[in-house]
Coordinates of C-alpha atoms in Angstrom, one line a residue:
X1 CA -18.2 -0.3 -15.9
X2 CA -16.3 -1.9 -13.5
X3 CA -17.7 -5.1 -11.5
X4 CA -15.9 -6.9 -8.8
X5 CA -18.4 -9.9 -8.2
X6 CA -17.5 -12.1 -4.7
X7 CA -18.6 -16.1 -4.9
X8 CA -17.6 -19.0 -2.9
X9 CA -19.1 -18.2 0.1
X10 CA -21.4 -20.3 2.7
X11 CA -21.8 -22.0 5.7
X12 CA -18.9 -24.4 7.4
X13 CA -18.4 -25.8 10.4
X14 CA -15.8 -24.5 12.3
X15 CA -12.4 -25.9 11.6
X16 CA -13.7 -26.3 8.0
X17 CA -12.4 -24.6 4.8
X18 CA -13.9 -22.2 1.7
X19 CA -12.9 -20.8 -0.8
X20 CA -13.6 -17.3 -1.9
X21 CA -13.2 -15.9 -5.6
X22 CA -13.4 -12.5 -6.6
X23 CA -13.9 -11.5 -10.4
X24 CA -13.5 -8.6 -12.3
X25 CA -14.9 -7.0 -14.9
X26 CA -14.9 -3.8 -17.1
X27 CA -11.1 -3.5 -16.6
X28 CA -7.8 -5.4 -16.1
X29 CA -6.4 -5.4 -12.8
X30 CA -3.4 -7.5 -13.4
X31 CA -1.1 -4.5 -12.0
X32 CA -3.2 -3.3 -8.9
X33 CA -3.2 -4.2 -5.4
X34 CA -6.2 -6.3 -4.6
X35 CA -7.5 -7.2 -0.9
X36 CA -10.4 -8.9 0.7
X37 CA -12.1 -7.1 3.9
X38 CA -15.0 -8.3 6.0
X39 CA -17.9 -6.7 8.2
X40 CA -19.7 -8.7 11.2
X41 CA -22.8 -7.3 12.3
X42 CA -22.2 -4.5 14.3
X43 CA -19.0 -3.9 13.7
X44 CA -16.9 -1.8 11.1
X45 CA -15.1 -3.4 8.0
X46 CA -12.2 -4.5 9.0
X47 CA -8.8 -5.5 6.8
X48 CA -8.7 -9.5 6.2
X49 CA -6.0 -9.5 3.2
X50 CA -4.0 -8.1 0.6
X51 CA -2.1 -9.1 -2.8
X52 CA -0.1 -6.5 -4.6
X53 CA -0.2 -6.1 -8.6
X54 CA 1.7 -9.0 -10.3
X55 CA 1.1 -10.9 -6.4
X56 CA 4.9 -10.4 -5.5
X57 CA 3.8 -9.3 -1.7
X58 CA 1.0 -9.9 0.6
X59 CA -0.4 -9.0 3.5
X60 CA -2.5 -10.5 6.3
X61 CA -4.2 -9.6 9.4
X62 CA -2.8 -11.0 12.6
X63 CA -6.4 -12.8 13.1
X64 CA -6.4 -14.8 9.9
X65 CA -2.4 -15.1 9.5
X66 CA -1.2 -19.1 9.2
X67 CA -4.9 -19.7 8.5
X68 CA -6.1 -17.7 5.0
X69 CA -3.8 -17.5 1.9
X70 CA -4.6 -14.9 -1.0
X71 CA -3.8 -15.4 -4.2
X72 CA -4.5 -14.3 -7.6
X73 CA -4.6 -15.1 -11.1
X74 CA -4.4 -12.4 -13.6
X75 CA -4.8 -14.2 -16.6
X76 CA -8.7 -14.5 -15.3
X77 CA -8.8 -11.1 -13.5
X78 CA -9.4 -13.0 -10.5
X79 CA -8.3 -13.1 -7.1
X80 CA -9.1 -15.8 -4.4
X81 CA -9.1 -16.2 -0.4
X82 CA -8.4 -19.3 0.5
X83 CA -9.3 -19.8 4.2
X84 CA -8.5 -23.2 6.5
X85 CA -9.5 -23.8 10.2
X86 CA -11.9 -21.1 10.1
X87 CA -13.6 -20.4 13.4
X88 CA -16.9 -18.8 14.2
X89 CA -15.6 -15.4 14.9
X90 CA -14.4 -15.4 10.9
X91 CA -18.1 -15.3 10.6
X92 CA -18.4 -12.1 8.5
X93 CA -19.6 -10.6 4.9
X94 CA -16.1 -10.9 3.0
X95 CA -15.6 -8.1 0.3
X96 CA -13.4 -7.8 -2.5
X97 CA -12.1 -4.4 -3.0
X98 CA -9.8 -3.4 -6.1
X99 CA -7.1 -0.2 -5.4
X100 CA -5.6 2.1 -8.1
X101 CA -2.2 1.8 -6.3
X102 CA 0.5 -1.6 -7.0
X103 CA 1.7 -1.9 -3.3
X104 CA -1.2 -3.1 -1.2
X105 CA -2.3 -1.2 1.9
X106 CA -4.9 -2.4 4.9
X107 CA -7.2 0.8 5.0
X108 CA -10.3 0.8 3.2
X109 CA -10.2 4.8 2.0
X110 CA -7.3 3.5 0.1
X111 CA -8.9 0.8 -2.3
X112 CA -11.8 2.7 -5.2
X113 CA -13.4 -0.7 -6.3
X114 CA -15.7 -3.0 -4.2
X115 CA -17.6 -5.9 -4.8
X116 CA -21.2 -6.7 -3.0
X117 CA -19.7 -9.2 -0.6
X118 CA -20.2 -13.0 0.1
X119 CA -22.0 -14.6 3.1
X120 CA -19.5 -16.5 5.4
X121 CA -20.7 -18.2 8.5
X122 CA -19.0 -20.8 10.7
X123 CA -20.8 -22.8 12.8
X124 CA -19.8 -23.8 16.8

């Protein structure tokens, strides 16, 4: 059974910094494109960042580019969002989403896999 389980999230001021791991379980993931989304109240999930398999490209949204970096480590199964100078309007839940394809893509109907999501909420 496959588990992608989100950690790392919280509440920061803004301008502050977190850190968000995602892990996975029940297979390996090492060659697929990984991504992170999010989903403020009232609003549809929308594409935060991407990593492809092996982590040779990325992808960001214009809101969050310069700020978050993506990264992964395959030898844990893991990937991570780090995100600096983070401003209440990144206040969100932040899922993890695993896809069956290598090159990364922004939609969420192409990614089969998705974690529970993590709490983020920046404070004015």
């Amino acid at each position: 059974q496959v588990q992608l389980v989100e950690s790392g999230g919280g509440l920061v001021q803004t301008g502050g910094s977190l850190r968000l791991s995602c892990a996975a379980s029940g297979r390996t993931f090492s060659m697929n494109a990984m991504g992170w989304f999010r989903q403020a109240p009232g609003r549809e999930r929308e594409f935060v960042s991407a990593i492809s398999g092996g982590g040779g490209s990325t992808t960001y949204a214009d809101s969050v580019k310069g700020r978050f970096t993506i990264s992964r480590d395959n030898a844990k199964n893991t990937v991570y969002l780090q995100m600096n100078s983070l401003k209440p309007e990144d206040t969100a839940v932040y899922y993890c989403a695993a896809s069956h394809s290598v090159v990364v893509f922004t939609t969420t109907q192409m990614y089969n896999y998705w974690g529970q999501g993590t709490q983020v909420t920046v404070s004015s």
